[in-house]
Amino acid sequence: MDAEAAVATPERGRLAGFDLRMWIEELRRLGELSVVQGADADLEVGAITDLNAKIHGPALLFVDIGGHEGQGQLLTCTLSRAARLASALGFDPGIDDQALVEELRGRPRQWREAAPRFEPVVVTDAPMFQNRLSGTEIDMRRFPAPLWHEGDGGRYLGTGGSMITRDPETGIVNCGTYRICVHDERRLGVCIEPYNHGAIHLQKYRERGEPCPVAITFGHGPLVYIASSMPLPYGVCELNVMGAMAEAPIDVIEGELTGLPIPASSELVIEGWINPGDVDFEGPFGEFTGYFAGGREKNPVIQVERVYFRDDPIVYGSLTGKPPFDHSYWRCAIESSMLVDELADAGIPDVKGAWKHEAGSANFFTVVAIKQRYAGHAQQVGVASALVAGGASMGRYVVVVDEDVDVMDLDEVVWCLSTRTDPARSIQVLRDTPTNPIDPMLEDAEASWTGSRAVINACRPFHRLDTFSKVVSVSPELAQRVRAQWGRQLGWPMTTADMSRSDEPS
């Protein structure tokens, strides 16, 4: 932290990536936002969000929320299209899916490497202090916490929030996105798995017999959400990564109760404690696997002691469910680029691309393309992709294809699976691989959390690279010429290159 505190200024820490209201104005300018007025917090907000996500519709800002007597707005479907993710990351919002993935190549690694240069800047005032509540003044039910799915076990205020904790031994701060329900006026429930970094902090406090200080921001700019949700190595502070992503340090307020660093442009913030052994029933909740997960289980309880919020605060919602869901697109884009980086870090050459498919809940079905350099190269890539950090939490299938295959195109991938594999020789099963307690195939969540992975080598056999059957296709040059000359007449989608070529004299 910067030892010298200052007052937040528009020039520092108020970038659209940090400030939700600035980003909403950018979404309006791009035509990427729809305002939904009067939807009910009981199921309607969730159903609208889910159905909109299925068609990769616009970002949704819910106002005048029905069935909700308090105050606040709710933003969902924020990053489910290339234009919005590009805008959040400072890229050209006119970018398409393929170009966005290329733009992301190497970026997560660059952000991690640059993170130490972007220490958060401590400031002494922020818009969140427009309203302050403490002790018995607090009632968390006044803020929009929808019943998202039919079948959820409660109302969830935290689906796109950021929970801030500090390692009591090293002092390193972690920001993580975990689901958070409202139990009552001053008690929140958090579902946090043991491998999550925030859970490690919680465990360390529990072993000391001490309460764990917690701060949560429920509304913030998209970079706060993205960094808090990314699978970063333990010990890397997400606040620094946010700064690296924005190329400017983020302003933070030191919590009055906990001293934890809180993004200064936050909309709604709580501070409190998780006392050792304080648990209550939480769940079930419709998870990213597309199934209800966890049943009613006892999870840690946060005792809320302070609340700070802007007038009419905006809560950042990020709804899971059967894919595609609210945040499946951005996870696929960023985590796929992180996988390519991890394979490069492992010394594996000529990985040309990777894509974690939304249809596989961004975890279960991964495709990696390579230029084969040696016998066993494809198998090496498949096994590594299944087990490196980016694939370790939960997975099922890894398909390795040649560089001529578009990893994002399931038609091409299935064609490759159908014509370049021999099931008896091309599929390897890895047993006792790590999974997650919400994995629907895990029979006993109380037993060891392990499963298996299938690695499918869908590359042409290495020893037949020169003799394998030639692919029937239209050459890129001919395809571009035909699209330019005939595409407009036939109603085909036209790229900028096609249109400029079609204007050339014949």
Coordinates of C-alpha atoms in Angstrom, one line a residue:
M1 CA 0.0 0.0 0.0
D2 CA 1.0 3.6 -0.6
A3 CA 1.9 5.0 2.8
E4 CA 0.6 8.4 2.0
A5 CA -3.2 8.5 1.9
A6 CA -4.9 10.9 -0.5
V7 CA -8.4 11.9 -1.5
A8 CA -9.8 10.0 -4.5
T9 CA -9.6 12.0 -7.7
P10 CA -11.2 11.5 -11.2
E11 CA -7.6 11.1 -12.6
R12 CA -6.7 8.2 -10.4
G13 CA -8.7 5.0 -9.7
R14 CA -11.9 6.2 -11.3
L15 CA -11.4 4.5 -14.6
A16 CA -14.4 2.8 -16.1
G17 CA -12.8 -0.6 -15.3
F18 CA -13.0 0.2 -11.7
D19 CA -16.1 2.4 -11.6
L20 CA -19.4 0.7 -12.4
R21 CA -21.3 3.9 -13.3
M22 CA -18.7 5.0 -15.7
W23 CA -18.8 1.6 -17.4
I24 CA -22.6 1.6 -17.6
E25 CA -22.4 4.9 -19.5
E26 CA -19.9 3.3 -21.9
L27 CA -22.2 0.3 -22.4
R28 CA -25.0 2.8 -23.2
R29 CA -22.8 4.5 -25.7
L30 CA -22.0 1.2 -27.4
G31 CA -25.6 0.2 -27.6
E32 CA -24.9 -2.8 -25.3
L33 CA -27.2 -2.0 -22.4
S34 CA -31.0 -2.6 -21.8
V35 CA -32.8 -1.2 -18.8
V36 CA -35.4 -3.5 -17.3
Q37 CA -38.0 -1.7 -15.1
G38 CA -40.2 -3.4 -12.6
A39 CA -39.1 -7.0 -12.8
D40 CA -39.8 -8.9 -9.6
A41 CA -36.9 -10.0 -7.4
D42 CA -38.7 -13.4 -6.9
L43 CA -37.6 -15.4 -10.0
E44 CA -38.3 -12.8 -12.7
V45 CA -34.9 -11.1 -12.4
G46 CA -33.2 -14.5 -12.5
A47 CA -35.4 -15.8 -15.4
I48 CA -34.8 -12.7 -17.5
T49 CA -31.1 -12.9 -16.9
D50 CA -30.8 -16.6 -17.7
L51 CA -32.9 -16.4 -20.9
N52 CA -31.0 -13.3 -22.0
A53 CA -27.7 -15.1 -21.4
K54 CA -28.8 -18.0 -23.6
I55 CA -28.9 -15.7 -26.6
H56 CA -25.9 -13.6 -25.6
G57 CA -28.1 -10.6 -25.3
P58 CA -27.3 -7.1 -24.0
A59 CA -26.2 -6.2 -20.5
L60 CA -29.3 -5.8 -18.3
L61 CA -29.7 -3.0 -15.7
F62 CA -32.7 -3.8 -13.4
V63 CA -34.4 -0.7 -11.8
D64 CA -37.5 -0.3 -9.7
I65 CA -37.2 -4.0 -8.8
G66 CA -40.5 -5.5 -7.7
G67 CA -41.0 -7.3 -4.4
H68 CA -38.1 -5.3 -3.0
E69 CA -38.9 -2.7 -0.4
G70 CA -35.4 -1.3 -0.1
Q71 CA -33.2 0.5 -2.5
G72 CA -30.7 -0.4 -5.2
Q73 CA -30.3 -1.5 -8.8
L74 CA -28.9 -4.7 -10.2
L75 CA -26.7 -5.2 -13.3
T76 CA -26.4 -8.7 -15.0
C77 CA -25.1 -10.2 -18.3
T78 CA -22.2 -7.8 -18.2
L79 CA -19.5 -9.7 -20.1
S80 CA -21.4 -12.2 -22.3
R81 CA -20.4 -10.7 -25.6
A82 CA -17.0 -9.8 -27.2
A83 CA -17.8 -6.1 -27.4
R84 CA -18.4 -5.8 -23.7
L85 CA -15.5 -7.9 -22.6
A86 CA -13.2 -5.9 -25.0
S87 CA -14.6 -2.6 -23.6
A88 CA -13.9 -3.7 -20.0
L89 CA -10.3 -4.7 -20.9
G90 CA -9.6 -1.5 -22.9
F91 CA -9.6 -3.3 -26.3
D92 CA -11.4 -2.2 -29.4
P93 CA -15.1 -3.0 -28.8
G94 CA -15.6 -3.7 -32.5
I95 CA -13.4 -6.8 -32.1
D96 CA -14.9 -10.3 -33.0
D97 CA -14.5 -13.5 -31.0
Q98 CA -11.5 -14.8 -32.8
A99 CA -9.7 -11.5 -32.7
L100 CA -10.5 -11.1 -29.0
V101 CA -8.9 -14.5 -28.2
E102 CA -5.8 -13.5 -30.2
E103 CA -5.7 -10.1 -28.3
L104 CA -5.9 -12.0 -25.0
R105 CA -2.9 -14.3 -25.8
G106 CA -0.3 -13.7 -23.2
R107 CA -2.2 -10.9 -21.5
P108 CA -3.0 -12.8 -18.2
R109 CA 0.7 -13.6 -17.8
Q110 CA 1.6 -10.0 -18.5
W111 CA -0.9 -8.8 -15.9
R112 CA 0.5 -11.2 -13.3
E113 CA 4.1 -10.1 -14.1
A114 CA 3.2 -6.4 -14.0
A115 CA 1.1 -6.7 -10.8
P116 CA 3.9 -5.8 -8.4
R117 CA 4.3 -2.4 -10.1
F118 CA 0.6 -1.5 -9.4
E119 CA 0.3 -1.3 -5.7
P120 CA -3.1 0.0 -4.7
V121 CA -3.2 3.6 -3.6
V122 CA -4.9 4.3 -0.2
V123 CA -7.3 7.2 -0.2
T124 CA -9.4 8.7 2.6
D125 CA -12.8 9.4 1.0
A126 CA -15.0 7.7 -1.5
P127 CA -18.7 7.8 -2.8
M128 CA -19.5 4.7 -0.8
F129 CA -19.5 6.9 2.4
Q130 CA -22.7 8.7 1.2
N131 CA -24.5 6.3 3.6
R132 CA -23.1 4.5 6.6
L133 CA -24.8 1.9 8.9
S134 CA -23.5 0.1 11.9
G135 CA -24.7 -2.4 14.5
T136 CA -28.5 -2.6 14.9
E137 CA -29.0 0.0 12.1
I138 CA -28.1 -2.7 9.5
D139 CA -30.6 -4.7 7.6
M140 CA -29.1 -6.5 4.6
R141 CA -32.6 -7.3 3.3
R142 CA -33.0 -3.7 2.1
F143 CA -30.6 -4.4 -0.8
P144 CA -31.6 -6.3 -4.0
A145 CA -30.9 -10.0 -3.3
P146 CA -33.1 -12.0 -5.8
L147 CA -34.4 -15.5 -5.6
W148 CA -32.5 -16.3 -8.8
H149 CA -33.6 -19.8 -9.7
E150 CA -36.7 -21.9 -9.0
G151 CA -35.2 -24.3 -6.5
D152 CA -32.7 -22.0 -4.8
G153 CA -32.5 -22.3 -1.1
G154 CA -32.5 -18.6 -0.4
R155 CA -31.8 -15.1 -1.7
Y156 CA -28.3 -14.3 -3.0
L157 CA -26.9 -10.8 -2.8
G158 CA -23.4 -11.9 -3.8
T159 CA -23.1 -13.5 -7.2
G160 CA -20.7 -11.1 -8.8
G161 CA -19.2 -9.6 -5.6
S162 CA -15.6 -9.6 -4.3
M163 CA -14.8 -10.9 -0.8
I164 CA -11.6 -9.4 0.6
T165 CA -9.5 -11.3 3.2
R166 CA -5.9 -11.1 4.4
D167 CA -3.5 -14.0 5.1
P168 CA -2.7 -13.6 8.9
E169 CA 0.8 -15.0 8.4
T170 CA 2.0 -13.2 5.3
G171 CA -0.3 -10.2 5.2
I172 CA -1.1 -10.8 1.5
V173 CA -4.6 -9.8 0.5
N174 CA -7.0 -11.9 -1.6
C175 CA -10.2 -10.9 -3.5
G176 CA -12.5 -13.8 -4.4
T177 CA -15.9 -14.2 -6.0
Y178 CA -18.0 -16.6 -3.9
R179 CA -21.8 -17.0 -3.7
I180 CA -23.2 -15.1 -0.7
C181 CA -26.8 -15.4 0.6
V182 CA -28.7 -13.3 3.0
H183 CA -29.7 -15.2 6.2
D184 CA -31.2 -12.2 8.0
E185 CA -30.6 -8.6 8.9
R186 CA -26.9 -8.9 9.9
R187 CA -25.9 -12.4 8.9
L188 CA -24.6 -13.5 5.4
G189 CA -23.7 -17.1 4.4
V190 CA -20.7 -17.8 2.1
C191 CA -20.1 -20.9 0.1
I192 CA -16.4 -21.2 -0.2
E193 CA -14.5 -24.4 -1.2
P194 CA -11.3 -25.4 0.7
Y195 CA -9.0 -24.8 -2.3
N196 CA -10.2 -21.2 -2.7
H197 CA -7.6 -18.8 -1.4
G198 CA -10.1 -17.0 0.8
A199 CA -10.9 -20.4 2.5
I200 CA -7.2 -20.9 3.2
H201 CA -7.1 -17.5 5.0
L202 CA -10.3 -18.5 6.9
Q203 CA -8.7 -21.8 7.9
K204 CA -5.6 -20.1 9.2
Y205 CA -7.7 -17.8 11.5
R206 CA -9.7 -20.8 12.6
E207 CA -6.5 -22.6 13.6
R208 CA -5.6 -19.6 15.7
G209 CA -9.0 -19.5 17.3
E210 CA -9.5 -15.9 16.0
P211 CA -12.3 -14.4 14.0
C212 CA -11.5 -13.8 10.3
P213 CA -11.9 -10.1 9.2
V214 CA -13.9 -9.8 6.0
A215 CA -14.9 -7.0 3.6
I216 CA -17.2 -7.5 0.6
T217 CA -17.9 -5.2 -2.2
F218 CA -21.1 -6.1 -4.0
G219 CA -20.9 -3.5 -6.7
H220 CA -17.8 -2.4 -8.7
G221 CA -16.3 -2.0 -12.1
P222 CA -15.8 -5.0 -14.4
L223 CA -12.0 -5.3 -13.7
V224 CA -12.7 -5.8 -10.0
Y225 CA -15.1 -8.6 -10.9
I226 CA -12.8 -10.3 -13.5
A227 CA -9.7 -10.2 -11.4
S228 CA -11.6 -11.5 -8.3
S229 CA -12.9 -14.4 -10.4
M230 CA -9.7 -15.4 -12.2
P231 CA -7.7 -18.5 -11.2
L232 CA -4.6 -16.7 -10.0
P233 CA -1.7 -18.3 -8.1
Y234 CA -1.8 -18.1 -4.4
G235 CA -0.1 -15.0 -3.1
V236 CA -0.8 -12.9 -6.1
C237 CA -2.9 -9.9 -4.9
E238 CA -5.9 -9.4 -7.2
L239 CA -5.9 -5.7 -6.4
N240 CA -2.5 -5.4 -8.0
V241 CA -3.7 -7.4 -11.0
M242 CA -6.7 -5.0 -11.4
G243 CA -4.2 -2.2 -11.6
A244 CA -2.1 -4.0 -14.2
M245 CA -5.2 -4.7 -16.3
A246 CA -6.1 -1.0 -16.2
E247 CA -2.5 0.2 -16.4
A248 CA -3.2 2.4 -13.4
P249 CA -3.3 1.6 -9.7
I250 CA -6.7 1.1 -8.1
D251 CA -7.7 3.5 -5.3
V252 CA -8.7 1.7 -2.1
I253 CA -10.2 2.7 1.2
E254 CA -8.9 1.0 4.3
G255 CA -11.9 -0.4 6.1
E256 CA -12.8 1.4 9.3
L257 CA -13.4 -1.9 11.2
T258 CA -11.0 -4.4 9.5
G259 CA -8.4 -2.3 7.9
L260 CA -8.8 -4.3 4.7
P261 CA -8.3 -2.5 1.4
I262 CA -11.6 -1.9 -0.4
P263 CA -12.0 -0.6 -3.9
A264 CA -12.8 3.1 -3.4
S265 CA -15.4 3.2 -6.3
S266 CA -17.5 0.4 -4.7
E267 CA -21.3 0.8 -4.7
L268 CA -22.1 -1.3 -1.6
V269 CA -19.7 -2.6 0.9
I270 CA -19.9 -4.5 4.2
E271 CA -17.3 -5.2 6.9
G272 CA -17.6 -8.0 9.4
W273 CA -16.2 -11.2 10.9
I274 CA -16.4 -14.9 10.4
N275 CA -16.1 -16.4 13.9
P276 CA -14.6 -19.9 14.3
G277 CA -17.3 -22.5 14.2
D278 CA -20.1 -20.0 13.2
V279 CA -22.0 -21.8 10.4
D280 CA -25.5 -22.1 9.2
F281 CA -27.4 -23.9 6.4
E282 CA -26.9 -22.4 3.0
G283 CA -28.0 -23.6 -0.5
P284 CA -28.9 -25.2 -2.7
F285 CA -28.0 -22.9 -5.6
G286 CA -28.2 -23.4 -9.4
E287 CA -24.5 -23.6 -10.2
F288 CA -22.3 -23.3 -13.3
T289 CA -22.5 -27.0 -14.0
G290 CA -26.1 -26.5 -14.9
Y291 CA -27.4 -28.4 -11.8
F292 CA -28.4 -27.5 -8.3
A293 CA -25.3 -28.1 -6.1
G294 CA -24.7 -28.8 -2.5
G295 CA -28.2 -29.2 -1.1
R296 CA -28.6 -27.6 2.3
E297 CA -25.2 -27.6 3.9
K298 CA -23.6 -25.7 6.8
N299 CA -21.3 -23.0 5.6
P300 CA -19.5 -20.1 7.3
V301 CA -21.5 -17.1 8.5
I302 CA -20.4 -13.5 8.1
Q303 CA -21.5 -11.2 11.0
V304 CA -22.0 -7.8 9.4
E305 CA -20.8 -4.9 11.5
R306 CA -20.5 -2.0 9.0
V307 CA -22.3 -1.1 5.7
Y308 CA -21.3 1.7 3.4
F309 CA -23.2 2.5 0.2
R310 CA -23.8 5.0 -2.5
D311 CA -27.2 6.5 -3.0
D312 CA -29.3 3.9 -5.0
P313 CA -26.4 1.5 -5.1
I314 CA -25.9 -0.9 -8.1
V315 CA -25.3 -4.5 -7.3
Y316 CA -23.1 -6.6 -9.7
G317 CA -24.9 -9.8 -10.5
S318 CA -23.4 -12.8 -12.2
L319 CA -25.8 -15.7 -12.5
T320 CA -24.8 -19.3 -13.1
G321 CA -26.9 -22.1 -14.5
K322 CA -27.2 -24.4 -17.5
P323 CA -24.8 -23.0 -20.2
P324 CA -24.5 -20.6 -21.8
F325 CA -25.0 -18.5 -18.6
D326 CA -24.3 -15.0 -17.5
H327 CA -20.5 -15.2 -17.2
S328 CA -19.6 -18.3 -19.3
Y329 CA -18.3 -16.3 -22.3
W330 CA -15.7 -14.2 -20.5
R331 CA -14.5 -17.2 -18.5
C332 CA -14.0 -19.2 -21.7
A333 CA -12.1 -16.3 -23.4
I334 CA -9.8 -15.4 -20.5
E335 CA -9.2 -18.9 -19.1
S336 CA -8.5 -20.3 -22.5
S337 CA -5.7 -17.7 -23.0
M338 CA -4.4 -18.5 -19.5
L339 CA -4.2 -22.2 -20.5
V340 CA -2.1 -21.4 -23.5
D341 CA 0.2 -19.4 -21.3
E342 CA 0.5 -22.3 -18.8
L343 CA 1.4 -24.7 -21.5
A344 CA 4.1 -22.4 -22.8
D345 CA 5.4 -22.0 -19.2
A346 CA 5.6 -25.8 -19.1
G347 CA 8.0 -25.7 -22.1
I348 CA 5.5 -27.2 -24.6
P349 CA 6.1 -25.8 -28.1
D350 CA 3.7 -24.7 -30.8
V351 CA 0.4 -24.5 -29.0
K352 CA -1.6 -22.5 -31.5
G353 CA -4.8 -22.0 -29.5
A354 CA -7.2 -23.3 -26.9
W355 CA -10.9 -22.9 -26.1
K356 CA -12.9 -24.0 -23.1
H357 CA -16.4 -24.3 -24.6
E358 CA -19.4 -22.7 -23.0
A359 CA -21.4 -25.8 -23.7
G360 CA -19.0 -27.6 -21.3
S361 CA -19.7 -25.0 -18.6
A362 CA -16.4 -23.4 -19.4
N363 CA -14.7 -26.4 -17.5
F364 CA -15.7 -29.7 -18.9
F365 CA -14.8 -29.6 -22.6
T366 CA -11.5 -28.1 -23.7
V367 CA -10.0 -28.1 -27.2
V368 CA -6.3 -27.3 -27.9
A369 CA -4.7 -26.9 -31.3
I370 CA -1.1 -27.6 -32.0
K371 CA 1.4 -27.8 -34.8
Q372 CA 2.8 -31.3 -34.3
R373 CA 6.6 -31.3 -33.9
Y374 CA 7.4 -34.8 -32.6
A375 CA 5.9 -38.1 -31.8
G376 CA 3.9 -37.9 -28.6
H377 CA 3.5 -34.1 -28.8
A378 CA -0.3 -34.3 -29.0
Q379 CA -0.5 -36.6 -26.0
Q380 CA 1.8 -34.4 -24.0
V381 CA -0.4 -31.4 -24.7
G382 CA -3.5 -33.3 -23.8
V383 CA -2.3 -34.6 -20.4
A384 CA -0.8 -31.2 -19.5
S385 CA -4.0 -29.4 -20.4
A386 CA -6.0 -31.7 -18.2
L387 CA -3.8 -31.2 -15.1
V388 CA -2.2 -27.7 -15.2
A389 CA -3.7 -25.2 -12.8
G390 CA -6.1 -23.9 -15.4
G391 CA -7.7 -27.3 -15.8
A392 CA -7.2 -28.7 -12.3
S393 CA -10.3 -27.6 -10.5
M394 CA -12.8 -29.5 -12.6
G395 CA -12.7 -31.0 -16.0
R396 CA -13.8 -34.0 -18.1
Y397 CA -12.6 -33.9 -21.7
V398 CA -9.5 -32.5 -23.5
V399 CA -9.4 -32.8 -27.3
V400 CA -6.2 -32.0 -29.1
V401 CA -6.5 -31.1 -32.7
D402 CA -4.2 -30.0 -35.5
E403 CA -3.6 -26.3 -36.3
D404 CA -5.9 -26.4 -39.3
V405 CA -8.9 -26.8 -37.0
D406 CA -10.8 -23.8 -35.4
V407 CA -10.9 -24.7 -31.7
M408 CA -14.0 -22.5 -31.2
D409 CA -16.0 -24.2 -34.0
L410 CA -17.7 -27.3 -32.6
D411 CA -18.6 -28.5 -36.1
E412 CA -14.9 -28.6 -37.0
V413 CA -14.0 -30.2 -33.7
V414 CA -16.6 -33.0 -34.1
W415 CA -15.6 -33.5 -37.7
C416 CA -12.0 -33.9 -36.4
L417 CA -13.1 -36.3 -33.7
S418 CA -15.0 -38.3 -36.3
T419 CA -12.3 -38.6 -38.9
R420 CA -8.9 -38.4 -37.1
T421 CA -9.4 -40.7 -34.2
D422 CA -9.5 -44.4 -33.5
P423 CA -11.3 -44.8 -30.2
A424 CA -9.2 -47.8 -29.2
R425 CA -6.0 -45.9 -29.6
S426 CA -6.9 -42.2 -29.4
I427 CA -8.5 -41.9 -26.0
Q428 CA -6.6 -42.1 -22.8
V429 CA -8.3 -42.0 -19.4
L430 CA -6.5 -40.3 -16.5
R431 CA -7.9 -41.5 -13.2
D432 CA -8.0 -40.0 -9.7
T433 CA -7.8 -36.4 -11.0
P434 CA -9.0 -33.5 -8.9
T435 CA -12.6 -32.4 -9.1
N436 CA -15.0 -30.2 -7.2
P437 CA -17.7 -31.0 -4.6
I438 CA -20.3 -29.5 -7.0
D439 CA -19.4 -31.9 -9.8
P440 CA -22.7 -33.7 -10.5
M441 CA -20.8 -37.0 -11.1
L442 CA -19.2 -36.9 -7.7
E443 CA -21.2 -39.6 -5.8
D444 CA -20.1 -38.7 -2.3
A445 CA -19.2 -35.1 -1.5
E446 CA -17.8 -36.3 1.9
A447 CA -15.3 -38.6 0.2
S448 CA -12.2 -37.7 -1.8
W449 CA -13.0 -35.2 -4.5
T450 CA -11.5 -37.1 -7.5
G451 CA -12.7 -38.1 -10.9
S452 CA -11.2 -38.9 -14.2
R453 CA -10.3 -37.1 -17.5
A454 CA -10.4 -38.3 -21.0
V455 CA -7.6 -37.0 -23.3
I456 CA -8.5 -37.4 -26.9
N457 CA -5.8 -37.2 -29.5
A458 CA -7.7 -36.0 -32.6
C459 CA -4.6 -35.0 -34.5
R460 CA -3.5 -36.7 -37.6
P461 CA -1.1 -39.6 -36.7
F462 CA 2.3 -38.1 -36.5
H463 CA 3.9 -40.7 -38.7
R464 CA 1.3 -40.0 -41.4
L465 CA 1.5 -36.2 -41.5
D466 CA 2.8 -36.2 -45.1
T467 CA 0.5 -38.9 -46.4
F468 CA -2.8 -38.4 -44.5
S469 CA -5.8 -37.7 -46.7
K470 CA -6.0 -34.1 -48.0
V471 CA -8.8 -32.0 -46.7
V472 CA -11.5 -30.8 -49.1
S473 CA -11.8 -27.1 -48.7
V474 CA -12.0 -23.7 -50.5
S475 CA -8.7 -21.9 -50.3
P476 CA -8.7 -18.7 -48.2
E477 CA -7.8 -16.6 -51.3
L478 CA -10.6 -18.0 -53.3
A479 CA -13.1 -17.8 -50.4
Q480 CA -12.3 -14.1 -49.9
R481 CA -12.6 -13.3 -53.6
V482 CA -16.0 -15.1 -53.9
R483 CA -17.3 -13.5 -50.7
A484 CA -16.3 -10.1 -51.9
Q485 CA -17.9 -10.5 -55.3
W486 CA -21.0 -12.5 -54.4
G487 CA -21.5 -12.3 -50.6
R488 CA -23.6 -9.2 -50.5
Q489 CA -26.0 -10.4 -53.3
L490 CA -26.4 -13.8 -51.5
G491 CA -27.0 -12.2 -48.0
W492 CA -23.8 -13.6 -46.5
P493 CA -22.3 -12.0 -43.4
M494 CA -19.7 -9.5 -44.7
T495 CA -16.4 -8.6 -43.0
T496 CA -14.8 -5.2 -43.4
A497 CA -12.1 -6.8 -45.6
D498 CA -14.9 -8.3 -47.8
M499 CA -16.7 -5.0 -48.2
S500 CA -13.5 -3.1 -49.1
R501 CA -12.5 -5.8 -51.6
S502 CA -16.0 -5.7 -53.2
D503 CA -15.6 -2.0 -53.9
E504 CA -12.5 -2.7 -56.0
P505 CA -12.9 -2.4 -59.8
S506 CA -13.1 -5.8 -61.4

